[in-house]
PDB file of C-alpha atoms in Angstrom:
ATOM      1  CA  MET A  10      -9.531 -36.539 -36.890  1.00 42.00           C
ATOM      2  CA  LYS A  11     -12.352 -35.516 -34.526  1.00 46.00           C
ATOM      3  CA  THR A  12     -10.975 -37.778 -31.826  1.00 45.00           C
ATOM      4  CA  THR A  13      -7.498 -36.281 -32.222  1.00 52.00           C
ATOM      5  CA  LEU A  14      -8.804 -32.727 -31.936  1.00 48.00           C
ATOM      6  CA  LYS A  15     -10.848 -33.666 -28.890  1.00 48.00           C
ATOM      7  CA  HIS A  16      -7.806 -35.200 -27.229  1.00 52.00           C
ATOM      8  CA  LYS A  17      -5.748 -32.126 -28.042  1.00 44.00           C
ATOM      9  CA  PHE A  18      -8.441 -29.904 -26.538  1.00 43.00           C
ATOM     10  CA  ILE A  19      -8.565 -31.993 -23.351  1.00 44.00           C
ATOM     11  CA  LEU A  20      -4.770 -31.916 -23.095  1.00 43.00           C
ATOM     12  CA  LEU A  21      -4.705 -28.161 -23.592  1.00 43.00           C
ATOM     13  CA  LEU A  22      -7.403 -27.703 -20.965  1.00 41.00           C
ATOM     14  CA  PHE A  23      -5.454 -29.865 -18.520  1.00 40.00           C
ATOM     15  CA  ILE A  24      -2.306 -27.838 -19.109  1.00 37.00           C
ATOM     16  CA  MET A  25      -4.173 -24.552 -18.528  1.00 39.00           C
ATOM     17  CA  ILE A  26      -5.704 -25.842 -15.297  1.00 36.00           C
ATOM     18  CA  SER A  27      -2.285 -27.060 -14.136  1.00 39.00           C
ATOM     19  CA  ILE A  28      -0.685 -23.711 -14.862  1.00 36.00           C
ATOM     20  CA  SER A  29      -3.474 -21.909 -12.991  1.00 39.00           C
ATOM     21  CA  ALA A  30      -3.120 -24.232 -10.010  1.00 38.00           C
ATOM     22  CA  PHE A  31       0.641 -23.754 -10.009  1.00 35.00           C
ATOM     23  CA  SER A  32       0.260 -19.971 -10.103  1.00 38.00           C
ATOM     24  CA  GLN A  33      -2.171 -20.047  -7.174  1.00 41.00           C
ATOM     25  CA  LYS A  34       0.121 -22.380  -5.242  1.00 39.00           C
ATOM     26  CA  ARG A  35       3.043 -20.058  -5.917  1.00 39.00           C
ATOM     27  CA  GLU A  36       1.086 -17.092  -4.626  1.00 47.00           C
ATOM     28  CA  ASP A  37      -0.011 -19.034  -1.569  1.00 48.00           C
ATOM     29  CA  ASN A  38       3.583 -20.063  -0.864  1.00 62.00           C
ATOM     30  CA  LEU A  39       4.817 -16.476  -0.978  1.00 88.00           C
ATOM     31  CA  LEU A  40       2.034 -14.257   0.359  1.00 96.00           C
ATOM     32  CA  GLY A  41      -0.128 -16.844   2.057  1.00 94.00           C
ATOM     33  CA  THR A  42      -3.736 -17.759   1.420  1.00 93.00           C
ATOM     34  CA  ILE A  43      -5.879 -15.116  -0.283  1.00 94.00           C
ATOM     35  CA  LYS A  44      -9.029 -14.488   1.755  1.00 97.00           C
ATOM     36  CA  GLN A  45     -11.993 -12.092   1.909  1.00 98.00           C
ATOM     37  CA  ILE A  46     -13.731 -10.555   4.923  1.00 98.00           C
ATOM     38  CA  ASN A  47     -16.323  -7.836   5.506  1.00 98.00           C
ATOM     39  CA  ALA A  48     -14.777  -4.954   7.429  1.00 98.00           C
ATOM     40  CA  GLY A  49     -16.326  -1.518   7.800  1.00 98.00           C
ATOM     41  CA  VAL A  50     -17.631  -0.365   4.423  1.00 98.00           C
ATOM     42  CA  LEU A  51     -15.554  -2.913   2.520  1.00 98.00           C
ATOM     43  CA  ASN A  52     -15.199  -6.539   1.656  1.00 98.00           C
ATOM     44  CA  VAL A  53     -11.426  -6.703   2.052  1.00 98.00           C
ATOM     45  CA  GLY A  54      -9.179  -9.008   0.081  1.00 98.00           C
ATOM     46  CA  TYR A  55      -6.046  -9.955   1.980  1.00 98.00           C
ATOM     47  CA  ALA A  56      -3.284 -12.528   2.105  1.00 98.00           C
ATOM     48  CA  GLU A  57      -2.539 -14.332   5.337  1.00 98.00           C
ATOM     49  CA  ALA A  58       0.471 -16.442   6.245  1.00 97.00           C
ATOM     50  CA  GLY A  59       2.120 -17.789   9.371  1.00 97.00           C
ATOM     51  CA  PRO A  60       0.857 -19.238  12.644  1.00 97.00           C
ATOM     52  CA  GLN A  61      -2.498 -18.009  13.941  1.00 96.00           C
ATOM     53  CA  ASN A  62      -1.018 -17.427  17.387  1.00 97.00           C
ATOM     54  CA  GLY A  63       2.063 -15.575  16.123  1.00 98.00           C
ATOM     55  CA  PRO A  64       2.655 -11.854  16.726  1.00 98.00           C
ATOM     56  CA  VAL A  65       0.766 -10.053  13.968  1.00 98.00           C
ATOM     57  CA  ILE A  66       2.397  -7.951  11.261  1.00 98.00           C
ATOM     58  CA  LEU A  67       0.312  -5.883   8.850  1.00 98.00           C
ATOM     59  CA  LEU A  68       1.980  -4.931   5.549  1.00 98.00           C
ATOM     60  CA  LEU A  69       0.420  -2.016   3.642  1.00 99.00           C
ATOM     61  CA  HIS A  70       1.113  -1.179   0.002  1.00 98.00           C
ATOM     62  CA  GLY A  71       0.837   2.150  -1.775  1.00 98.00           C
ATOM     63  CA  TRP A  72       0.058   3.608  -5.194  1.00 98.00           C
ATOM     64  CA  PRO A  73       0.521   2.392  -7.846  1.00 98.00           C
ATOM     65  CA  TYR A  74       1.540  -0.929  -6.320  1.00 98.00           C
ATOM     66  CA  ASP A  75      -0.169  -3.876  -4.672  1.00 98.00           C
ATOM     67  CA  ILE A  76       0.361  -6.661  -2.139  1.00 98.00           C
ATOM     68  CA  HIS A  77       2.964  -8.369  -4.330  1.00 97.00           C
ATOM     69  CA  SER A  78       5.500  -5.751  -3.288  1.00 98.00           C
ATOM     70  CA  PHE A  79       5.777  -7.863  -0.128  1.00 98.00           C
ATOM     71  CA  GLU A  80       5.912 -11.348  -1.652  1.00 97.00           C
ATOM     72  CA  LYS A  81       9.597 -11.826  -0.784  1.00 97.00           C
ATOM     73  CA  VAL A  82       9.187 -10.173   2.626  1.00 98.00           C
ATOM     74  CA  VAL A  83       6.354 -12.339   3.934  1.00 98.00           C
ATOM     75  CA  PRO A  84       8.256 -15.668   4.000  1.00 97.00           C
ATOM     76  CA  LEU A  85      11.096 -14.048   5.944  1.00 98.00           C
ATOM     77  CA  LEU A  86       8.698 -12.793   8.610  1.00 98.00           C
ATOM     78  CA  VAL A  87       6.774 -16.064   8.777  1.00 98.00           C
ATOM     79  CA  ALA A  88      10.067 -17.892   9.284  1.00 97.00           C
ATOM     80  CA  LYS A  89      10.465 -15.877  12.494  1.00 98.00           C
ATOM     81  CA  GLY A  90       7.073 -17.006  13.793  1.00 98.00           C
ATOM     82  CA  HIS A  91       4.907 -14.054  12.781  1.00 98.00           C
ATOM     83  CA  ARG A  92       1.364 -14.077  11.464  1.00 98.00           C
ATOM     84  CA  VAL A  93       1.447 -11.769   8.434  1.00 98.00           C
ATOM     85  CA  ILE A  94      -1.599  -9.999   6.971  1.00 98.00           C
ATOM     86  CA  THR A  95      -1.243  -8.179   3.635  1.00 98.00           C
ATOM     87  CA  PRO A  96      -4.476  -6.438   2.554  1.00 98.00           C
ATOM     88  CA  TYR A  97      -5.442  -4.770  -0.686  1.00 98.00           C
ATOM     89  CA  LEU A  98      -6.329  -1.132   0.047  1.00 98.00           C
ATOM     90  CA  ARG A  99      -9.683   0.236  -1.113  1.00 98.00           C
ATOM     91  CA  GLY A 100      -9.673   0.452  -4.890  1.00 98.00           C
ATOM     92  CA  TYR A 101      -7.169  -2.360  -5.376  1.00 98.00           C
ATOM     93  CA  GLY A 102      -7.335  -6.060  -6.151  1.00 98.00           C
ATOM     94  CA  SER A 103     -10.246  -7.973  -4.652  1.00 97.00           C
ATOM     95  CA  THR A 104     -11.180  -5.313  -2.079  1.00 98.00           C
ATOM     96  CA  THR A 105     -14.626  -3.966  -2.951  1.00 98.00           C
ATOM     97  CA  PHE A 106     -17.287  -1.740  -1.421  1.00 98.00           C
ATOM     98  CA  LEU A 107     -20.245  -3.437   0.233  1.00 98.00           C
ATOM     99  CA  SER A 108     -22.629  -0.796  -1.105  1.00 98.00           C
ATOM    100  CA  GLN A 109     -22.808   0.956  -4.455  1.00 97.00           C
ATOM    101  CA  ASP A 110     -23.992   4.030  -2.539  1.00 97.00           C
ATOM    102  CA  THR A 111     -20.779   4.472  -0.521  1.00 98.00           C
ATOM    103  CA  GLN A 112     -18.723   7.437  -1.668  1.00 98.00           C
ATOM    104  CA  ARG A 113     -15.551   6.381  -3.484  1.00 98.00           C
ATOM    105  CA  ASN A 114     -13.464   8.406  -1.089  1.00 98.00           C
ATOM    106  CA  GLY A 115      -9.675   8.328  -1.158  1.00 98.00           C
ATOM    107  CA  GLN A 116      -8.907  10.653   1.765  1.00 98.00           C
ATOM    108  CA  GLN A 117      -6.268   9.579   4.256  1.00 98.00           C
ATOM    109  CA  ALA A 118      -8.647   9.150   7.211  1.00 98.00           C
ATOM    110  CA  ALA A 119     -10.893   6.794   5.256  1.00 98.00           C
ATOM    111  CA  ILE A 120      -8.043   4.494   4.271  1.00 98.00           C
ATOM    112  CA  ALA A 121      -6.668   4.395   7.824  1.00 98.00           C
ATOM    113  CA  THR A 122     -10.130   3.644   9.203  1.00 98.00           C
ATOM    114  CA  ASP A 123     -10.393   0.762   6.733  1.00 98.00           C
ATOM    115  CA  ILE A 124      -7.346  -0.908   8.266  1.00 98.00           C
ATOM    116  CA  VAL A 125      -8.583  -0.437  11.833  1.00 98.00           C
ATOM    117  CA  ALA A 126     -11.887  -1.990  10.741  1.00 98.00           C
ATOM    118  CA  LEU A 127      -9.964  -4.901   9.212  1.00 98.00           C
ATOM    119  CA  MET A 128      -8.127  -5.446  12.493  1.00 98.00           C
ATOM    120  CA  ASP A 129     -11.470  -5.464  14.308  1.00 98.00           C
ATOM    121  CA  ALA A 130     -12.978  -7.932  11.836  1.00 98.00           C
ATOM    122  CA  LEU A 131      -9.994 -10.263  12.228  1.00 98.00           C
ATOM    123  CA  LYS A 132     -10.036  -9.775  16.009  1.00 98.00           C
ATOM    124  CA  ILE A 133      -6.484  -8.423  15.975  1.00 98.00           C
ATOM    125  CA  LYS A 134      -5.996  -6.249  19.045  1.00 98.00           C
ATOM    126  CA  LYS A 135      -2.497  -5.120  18.208  1.00 98.00           C
ATOM    127  CA  ALA A 136      -0.027  -5.439  15.333  1.00 98.00           C
ATOM    128  CA  THR A 137       3.285  -4.246  14.006  1.00 98.00           C
ATOM    129  CA  ILE A 138       2.302  -2.149  10.984  1.00 99.00           C
ATOM    130  CA  ALA A 139       4.699  -1.531   8.108  1.00 99.00           C
ATOM    131  CA  GLY A 140       4.070   0.281   4.853  1.00 98.00           C
ATOM    132  CA  PHE A 141       5.294   2.445   2.021  1.00 98.00           C
ATOM    133  CA  ASP A 142       3.663   5.283   0.083  1.00 98.00           C
ATOM    134  CA  TRP A 143      -0.090   5.301   0.908  1.00 98.00           C
ATOM    135  CA  GLY A 144       0.609   2.354   3.189  1.00 98.00           C
ATOM    136  CA  ALA A 145       3.178   4.300   5.187  1.00 98.00           C
ATOM    137  CA  ARG A 146       0.802   7.245   5.613  1.00 98.00           C
ATOM    138  CA  THR A 147      -1.918   4.853   6.751  1.00 98.00           C
ATOM    139  CA  ALA A 148       0.421   3.172   9.217  1.00 99.00           C
ATOM    140  CA  ASP A 149       1.520   6.589  10.547  1.00 98.00           C
ATOM    141  CA  ILE A 150      -2.079   7.646  11.112  1.00 98.00           C
ATOM    142  CA  ILE A 151      -3.004   4.497  13.009  1.00 98.00           C
ATOM    143  CA  ALA A 152       0.133   4.795  15.146  1.00 98.00           C
ATOM    144  CA  ALA A 153      -0.644   8.452  15.906  1.00 98.00           C
ATOM    145  CA  LEU A 154      -4.362   8.147  16.664  1.00 98.00           C
ATOM    146  CA  TRP A 155      -4.739   4.538  17.799  1.00 98.00           C
ATOM    147  CA  PRO A 156      -1.354   3.793  19.455  1.00 98.00           C
ATOM    148  CA  ASP A 157      -2.911   1.055  21.591  1.00 98.00           C
ATOM    149  CA  ARG A 158      -3.457  -0.930  18.365  1.00 98.00           C
ATOM    150  CA  VAL A 159       0.174  -0.686  17.237  1.00 98.00           C
ATOM    151  CA  THR A 160       3.024  -2.802  18.594  1.00 98.00           C
ATOM    152  CA  ALA A 161       5.586  -1.062  16.402  1.00 98.00           C
ATOM    153  CA  LEU A 162       5.701   1.005  13.217  1.00 98.00           C
ATOM    154  CA  VAL A 163       7.793   0.813  10.045  1.00 99.00           C
ATOM    155  CA  SER A 164       7.305   3.773   7.723  1.00 98.00           C
ATOM    156  CA  VAL A 165       9.076   4.338   4.411  1.00 98.00           C
ATOM    157  CA  SER A 166       9.803   8.054   3.978  1.00 98.00           C
ATOM    158  CA  GLY A 167       8.913   8.712   7.584  1.00 98.00           C
ATOM    159  CA  TYR A 168       6.128  11.006   8.742  1.00 98.00           C
ATOM    160  CA  LEU A 169       3.573  11.315   5.938  1.00 98.00           C
ATOM    161  CA  ILE A 170       0.522  12.615   7.787  1.00 98.00           C
ATOM    162  CA  GLY A 171      -0.798  15.684   6.012  1.00 97.00           C
ATOM    163  CA  SER A 172      -3.753  18.029   5.813  1.00 97.00           C
ATOM    164  CA  GLN A 173      -5.627  20.044   3.228  1.00 96.00           C
ATOM    165  CA  GLN A 174      -4.627  23.238   4.994  1.00 95.00           C
ATOM    166  CA  GLY A 175      -0.968  22.268   5.080  1.00 94.00           C
ATOM    167  CA  ASN A 176      -1.029  21.365   1.399  1.00 95.00           C
ATOM    168  CA  LYS A 177      -2.086  24.902   0.469  1.00 94.00           C
ATOM    169  CA  ALA A 178       1.454  26.210   0.923  1.00 93.00           C
ATOM    170  CA  PRO A 179       3.417  26.249  -2.361  1.00 95.00           C
ATOM    171  CA  LEU A 180       6.671  24.324  -2.588  1.00 95.00           C
ATOM    172  CA  LYS A 181       9.929  25.139  -4.327  1.00 95.00           C
ATOM    173  CA  PRO A 182       9.637  24.691  -8.107  1.00 96.00           C
ATOM    174  CA  LYS A 183      11.827  21.560  -8.150  1.00 94.00           C
ATOM    175  CA  ASP A 184       9.599  19.987  -5.486  1.00 94.00           C
ATOM    176  CA  GLU A 185       6.379  20.966  -7.249  1.00 96.00           C
ATOM    177  CA  LEU A 186       7.726  19.266 -10.377  1.00 96.00           C
ATOM    178  CA  LEU A 187       7.871  15.935  -8.556  1.00 96.00           C
ATOM    179  CA  TRP A 188       4.138  16.228  -7.854  1.00 97.00           C
ATOM    180  CA  TRP A 189       3.203  16.654 -11.534  1.00 97.00           C
ATOM    181  CA  TYR A 190       0.756  13.754 -11.453  1.00 98.00           C
ATOM    182  CA  GLN A 191      -1.169  15.309  -8.555  1.00 97.00           C
ATOM    183  CA  PHE A 192      -1.833  18.417 -10.635  1.00 97.00           C
ATOM    184  CA  TYR A 193      -2.666  16.258 -13.649  1.00 98.00           C
ATOM    185  CA  PHE A 194      -5.219  14.304 -11.612  1.00 98.00           C
ATOM    186  CA  ALA A 195      -6.798  17.596 -10.503  1.00 98.00           C
ATOM    187  CA  THR A 196      -8.098  18.065 -14.042  1.00 98.00           C
ATOM    188  CA  GLU A 197     -10.820  16.187 -15.895  1.00 98.00           C
ATOM    189  CA  ARG A 198      -8.257  15.498 -18.605  1.00 98.00           C
ATOM    190  CA  GLY A 199      -6.106  13.805 -15.964  1.00 98.00           C
ATOM    191  CA  ALA A 200      -8.961  11.656 -14.687  1.00 98.00           C
ATOM    192  CA  GLN A 201      -9.781  10.526 -18.216  1.00 98.00           C
ATOM    193  CA  GLY A 202      -6.122   9.998 -19.004  1.00 98.00           C
ATOM    194  CA  TYR A 203      -5.537   7.816 -15.973  1.00 98.00           C
ATOM    195  CA  ALA A 204      -8.655   5.771 -16.738  1.00 98.00           C
ATOM    196  CA  ALA A 205      -7.530   5.236 -20.324  1.00 98.00           C
ATOM    197  CA  ASN A 206      -3.886   4.511 -19.547  1.00 98.00           C
ATOM    198  CA  THR A 207      -3.845   3.122 -16.008  1.00 98.00           C
ATOM    199  CA  LYS A 208      -1.166   0.475 -16.472  1.00 98.00           C
ATOM    200  CA  GLU A 209       1.054   2.641 -18.663  1.00 98.00           C
ATOM    201  CA  PHE A 210       0.788   5.376 -16.051  1.00 98.00           C
ATOM    202  CA  ALA A 211       1.709   2.985 -13.241  1.00 98.00           C
ATOM    203  CA  LYS A 212       4.747   1.676 -15.101  1.00 98.00           C
ATOM    204  CA  LEU A 213       5.966   5.250 -15.657  1.00 98.00           C
ATOM    205  CA  ILE A 214       5.667   5.957 -11.920  1.00 98.00           C
ATOM    206  CA  TRP A 215       7.501   2.723 -11.063  1.00 98.00           C
ATOM    207  CA  LYS A 216      10.391   3.754 -13.300  1.00 98.00           C
ATOM    208  CA  SER A 217      10.610   7.357 -12.136  1.00 98.00           C
ATOM    209  CA  ALA A 218      10.148   6.558  -8.427  1.00 98.00           C
ATOM    210  CA  SER A 219      12.710   3.726  -8.501  1.00 98.00           C
ATOM    211  CA  PRO A 220      15.182   4.523 -11.297  1.00 98.00           C
ATOM    212  CA  GLY A 221      17.594   1.817 -10.135  1.00 97.00           C
ATOM    213  CA  TRP A 222      15.009  -0.982  -9.949  1.00 98.00           C
ATOM    214  CA  ASN A 223      15.198  -3.239 -12.992  1.00 97.00           C
ATOM    215  CA  PHE A 224      11.841  -4.941 -12.574  1.00 98.00           C
ATOM    216  CA  ASP A 225      10.678  -7.270 -15.343  1.00 97.00           C
ATOM    217  CA  ASP A 226       7.359  -7.352 -17.174  1.00 97.00           C
ATOM    218  CA  ALA A 227       6.137 -10.348 -15.170  1.00 96.00           C
ATOM    219  CA  THR A 228       6.648  -8.477 -11.887  1.00 97.00           C
ATOM    220  CA  PHE A 229       4.791  -5.428 -13.163  1.00 98.00           C
ATOM    221  CA  ASN A 230       1.970  -7.376 -14.795  1.00 97.00           C
ATOM    222  CA  THR A 231       1.324  -9.351 -11.610  1.00 96.00           C
ATOM    223  CA  ALA A 232       0.830  -6.140  -9.654  1.00 97.00           C
ATOM    224  CA  ALA A 233      -1.064  -4.377 -12.439  1.00 98.00           C
ATOM    225  CA  THR A 234      -3.993  -6.790 -12.221  1.00 97.00           C
ATOM    226  CA  ALA A 235      -4.865  -5.036  -8.932  1.00 98.00           C
ATOM    227  CA  PHE A 236      -5.601  -1.847 -10.896  1.00 98.00           C
ATOM    228  CA  GLU A 237      -8.450  -3.568 -12.721  1.00 98.00           C
ATOM    229  CA  ASN A 238     -10.560  -3.050  -9.592  1.00 98.00           C
ATOM    230  CA  PRO A 239     -13.730  -1.180 -10.689  1.00 98.00           C
ATOM    231  CA  ASP A 240     -13.151   1.563  -8.110  1.00 98.00           C
ATOM    232  CA  HIS A 241      -9.412   1.989  -8.620  1.00 98.00           C
ATOM    233  CA  VAL A 242      -9.471   5.080 -10.822  1.00 98.00           C
ATOM    234  CA  ALA A 243     -12.087   6.844  -8.685  1.00 98.00           C
ATOM    235  CA  ILE A 244     -10.140   6.214  -5.458  1.00 98.00           C
ATOM    236  CA  VAL A 245      -6.810   7.356  -6.905  1.00 98.00           C
ATOM    237  CA  ILE A 246      -8.227  10.529  -8.421  1.00 98.00           C
ATOM    238  CA  ASP A 247     -10.117  11.369  -5.233  1.00 98.00           C
ATOM    239  CA  ASN A 248      -7.035  10.741  -3.075  1.00 98.00           C
ATOM    240  CA  TYR A 249      -4.946  13.329  -4.869  1.00 98.00           C
ATOM    241  CA  ARG A 250      -7.782  15.809  -5.322  1.00 98.00           C
ATOM    242  CA  TRP A 251      -8.566  15.601  -1.610  1.00 98.00           C
ATOM    243  CA  ARG A 252      -5.000  16.598  -0.775  1.00 98.00           C
ATOM    244  CA  LEU A 253      -5.433  19.825  -2.726  1.00 97.00           C
ATOM    245  CA  GLY A 254      -8.844  20.535  -1.224  1.00 97.00           C
ATOM    246  CA  LEU A 255     -10.608  19.777  -4.495  1.00 97.00           C
ATOM    247  CA  SER A 256     -12.539  16.915  -2.930  1.00 96.00           C
ATOM    248  CA  LYS A 257     -14.335  17.427   0.388  1.00 93.00           C
ATOM    249  CA  GLY A 258     -14.178  13.885   1.707  1.00 96.00           C
ATOM    250  CA  GLU A 259     -16.882  12.669   4.094  1.00 98.00           C
ATOM    251  CA  LYS A 260     -18.157  14.328   7.253  1.00 97.00           C
ATOM    252  CA  GLN A 261     -17.748  11.144   9.265  1.00 97.00           C
ATOM    253  CA  TYR A 262     -13.970  11.633   9.024  1.00 98.00           C
ATOM    254  CA  ASP A 263     -13.931  15.337   9.943  1.00 98.00           C
ATOM    255  CA  GLU A 264     -12.932  14.733  13.567  1.00 98.00           C
ATOM    256  CA  ILE A 265     -10.077  12.489  12.534  1.00 98.00           C
ATOM    257  CA  GLU A 266      -8.832  14.999   9.975  1.00 98.00           C
ATOM    258  CA  ILE A 267      -8.870  17.783  12.575  1.00 98.00           C
ATOM    259  CA  LYS A 268      -6.586  15.666  14.757  1.00 98.00           C
ATOM    260  CA  LEU A 269      -4.305  14.841  11.828  1.00 98.00           C
ATOM    261  CA  ALA A 270      -4.068  18.488  10.788  1.00 98.00           C
ATOM    262  CA  ALA A 271      -2.374  19.154  14.137  1.00 97.00           C
ATOM    263  CA  SER A 272       0.485  16.821  13.102  1.00 97.00           C
ATOM    264  CA  PRO A 273       0.206  14.503  16.122  1.00 98.00           C
ATOM    265  CA  VAL A 274       3.403  12.937  17.378  1.00 98.00           C
ATOM    266  CA  ILE A 275       3.950   9.198  17.174  1.00 98.00           C
ATOM    267  CA  THR A 276       4.981   7.492  20.395  1.00 98.00           C
ATOM    268  CA  VAL A 277       5.108   3.806  19.430  1.00 98.00           C
ATOM    269  CA  PRO A 278       8.490   2.160  18.675  1.00 98.00           C
ATOM    270  CA  THR A 279       9.341   3.166  15.118  1.00 98.00           C
ATOM    271  CA  VAL A 280      11.772   2.422  12.322  1.00 98.00           C
ATOM    272  CA  THR A 281      11.718   4.812   9.363  1.00 98.00           C
ATOM    273  CA  ILE A 282      13.297   3.910   6.041  1.00 98.00           C
ATOM    274  CA  GLU A 283      14.540   5.853   3.057  1.00 98.00           C
ATOM    275  CA  GLY A 284      16.003   4.532  -0.161  1.00 98.00           C
ATOM    276  CA  ASP A 285      19.116   6.293  -1.398  1.00 98.00           C
ATOM    277  CA  ALA A 286      17.630   6.490  -4.912  1.00 98.00           C
ATOM    278  CA  ASN A 287      14.011   7.373  -4.125  1.00 98.00           C
ATOM    279  CA  GLY A 288      12.723   9.338  -7.094  1.00 97.00           C
ATOM    280  CA  ALA A 289       9.330  10.098  -5.558  1.00 97.00           C
ATOM    281  CA  PRO A 290       8.618  13.220  -3.468  1.00 96.00           C
ATOM    282  CA  HIS A 291       9.989  12.748   0.041  1.00 96.00           C
ATOM    283  CA  ALA A 292      11.297  14.816   2.916  1.00 96.00           C
ATOM    284  CA  ASP A 293      14.781  14.804   4.408  1.00 96.00           C
ATOM    285  CA  PRO A 294      14.698  12.396   7.388  1.00 97.00           C
ATOM    286  CA  VAL A 295      16.104  15.149   9.607  1.00 96.00           C
ATOM    287  CA  LYS A 296      12.905  17.149   9.075  1.00 96.00           C
ATOM    288  CA  TYR A 297      10.548  14.487  10.409  1.00 97.00           C
ATOM    289  CA  ALA A 298      12.625  12.802  13.122  1.00 97.00           C
ATOM    290  CA  SER A 299      11.106  15.055  15.800  1.00 97.00           C
ATOM    291  CA  ARG A 300       7.616  13.698  15.088  1.00 98.00           C
ATOM    292  CA  PHE A 301       8.633  10.345  16.589  1.00 98.00           C
ATOM    293  CA  LYS A 302       8.801  10.557  20.376  1.00 98.00           C
ATOM    294  CA  GLY A 303       9.189   6.882  21.272  1.00 97.00           C
ATOM    295  CA  LYS A 304      12.021   4.471  20.556  1.00 98.00           C
ATOM    296  CA  TYR A 305      13.204   5.468  17.121  1.00 98.00           C
ATOM    297  CA  ILE A 306      15.657   4.310  14.465  1.00 98.00           C
ATOM    298  CA  HIS A 307      16.149   5.629  10.943  1.00 98.00           C
ATOM    299  CA  LEU A 308      17.622   3.424   8.217  1.00 98.00           C
ATOM    300  CA  THR A 309      18.860   4.453   4.778  1.00 98.00           C
ATOM    301  CA  PHE A 310      18.877   1.598   2.286  1.00 98.00           C
ATOM    302  CA  THR A 311      21.820   2.023  -0.075  1.00 98.00           C
ATOM    303  CA  GLY A 312      22.679   0.526  -3.434  1.00 97.00           C
ATOM    304  CA  GLY A 313      20.154   2.331  -5.630  1.00 98.00           C
ATOM    305  CA  ILE A 314      17.010   1.539  -3.621  1.00 98.00           C
ATOM    306  CA  GLY A 315      13.993   3.583  -4.657  1.00 98.00           C
ATOM    307  CA  HIS A 316      10.429   4.138  -3.535  1.00 98.00           C
ATOM    308  CA  ASN A 317       9.409   0.489  -3.111  1.00 98.00           C
ATOM    309  CA  PRO A 318      11.917  -0.976  -0.596  1.00 98.00           C
ATOM    310  CA  PRO A 319       9.990  -4.180   0.195  1.00 98.00           C
ATOM    311  CA  ALA A 320      10.233  -5.236  -3.451  1.00 98.00           C
ATOM    312  CA  GLU A 321      13.656  -3.753  -4.148  1.00 98.00           C
ATOM    313  CA  ALA A 322      15.376  -4.799  -0.907  1.00 98.00           C
ATOM    314  CA  PRO A 323      13.144  -7.462   0.691  1.00 98.00           C
ATOM    315  CA  GLN A 324      15.734  -8.864   3.082  1.00 98.00           C
ATOM    316  CA  GLN A 325      16.595  -5.409   4.408  1.00 98.00           C
ATOM    317  CA  PHE A 326      12.937  -4.487   4.692  1.00 99.00           C
ATOM    318  CA  ALA A 327      12.065  -7.676   6.569  1.00 98.00           C
ATOM    319  CA  ALA A 328      15.010  -7.082   8.901  1.00 98.00           C
ATOM    320  CA  ALA A 329      13.721  -3.552   9.577  1.00 98.00           C
ATOM    321  CA  VAL A 330      10.259  -4.894  10.452  1.00 98.00           C
ATOM    322  CA  LEU A 331      11.775  -7.444  12.835  1.00 98.00           C
ATOM    323  CA  GLN A 332      13.963  -4.697  14.316  1.00 98.00           C
ATOM    324  CA  ALA A 333      10.910  -2.547  14.974  1.00 98.00           C
ATOM    325  CA  TYR A 334       9.166  -5.472  16.641  1.00 98.00           C
ATOM    326  CA  GLN A 335      12.206  -6.047  18.854  1.00 98.00           C
ATOM    327  CA  LEU A 336      12.172  -2.371  19.853  1.00 97.00           C
ATOM    328  CA  SER A 337       8.757  -2.967  21.368  1.00 97.00           C
ATOM    329  CA  LYS A 338      10.221  -5.692  23.566  1.00 93.00           C
ATOM    330  CA  LYS A 339      13.006  -3.600  25.075  1.00 86.00           C
TER     331      LYS A 339
END
């Protein structure tokens, strides 16, 4: 009997190891190899795929999502010869702070600076940068302030650069309603509520922001592991409080924020994207088109596409990224 139980245990252990190896292999096949590198104030976790000498594409996720939003996009870009880097933003996945003393700051300038620091650490002089939600805002900022680092830009929901001063102006009631979670996060109750119900909160946002996206539990659970990052809650709460002027940010980013408050134009080749069923707050594309002064194309993804186009329409999103890259060659 003891021998039988021992054999069963060994078999079970072998099966578990095999499943783990298969899962890692699957992730590697889709997103590339998961790596870590010190960059700026962070140790950044990122996926890398494609040839080292290929034109670089950076893919940036938003909240409450993670790098797996791009898992069906990456292989399409690699197939066209691109080197694709997909990092976890601060507060997500395996990206961690190098020092416990660093402020857990979620302001827009800090997140954009993180990505520039990552490019420096990886010795990437220039890249096509594509993103949605926080990732789109970050990509916009880099394109506006460091255009020499950007080959082309892809931004879901267009021009997302904001300022604390600009956010003081009240919106129409129906628009304020869409920002309910920002007001919730402004309270201590909201901070405690998000900490206690992070995954449930994220799933609610997924459903409301993309009402036509029938994602399964496996898709959500894969992404939700990124929210287990020890700094996730602090970064999210600070991000939304900063927008309302309830968090001061850090002085080292003051100069950048002054520039961003002036709503700088973006001159690099750009493709903006909007889903026809985006349930998250977003502006009419007509209102932000003038902020893009270079080669510019706007695309509306139809068929019930919501706030997360790379996951909901990966082939269309990959095509848009390749289109933006081609704009830079004309």
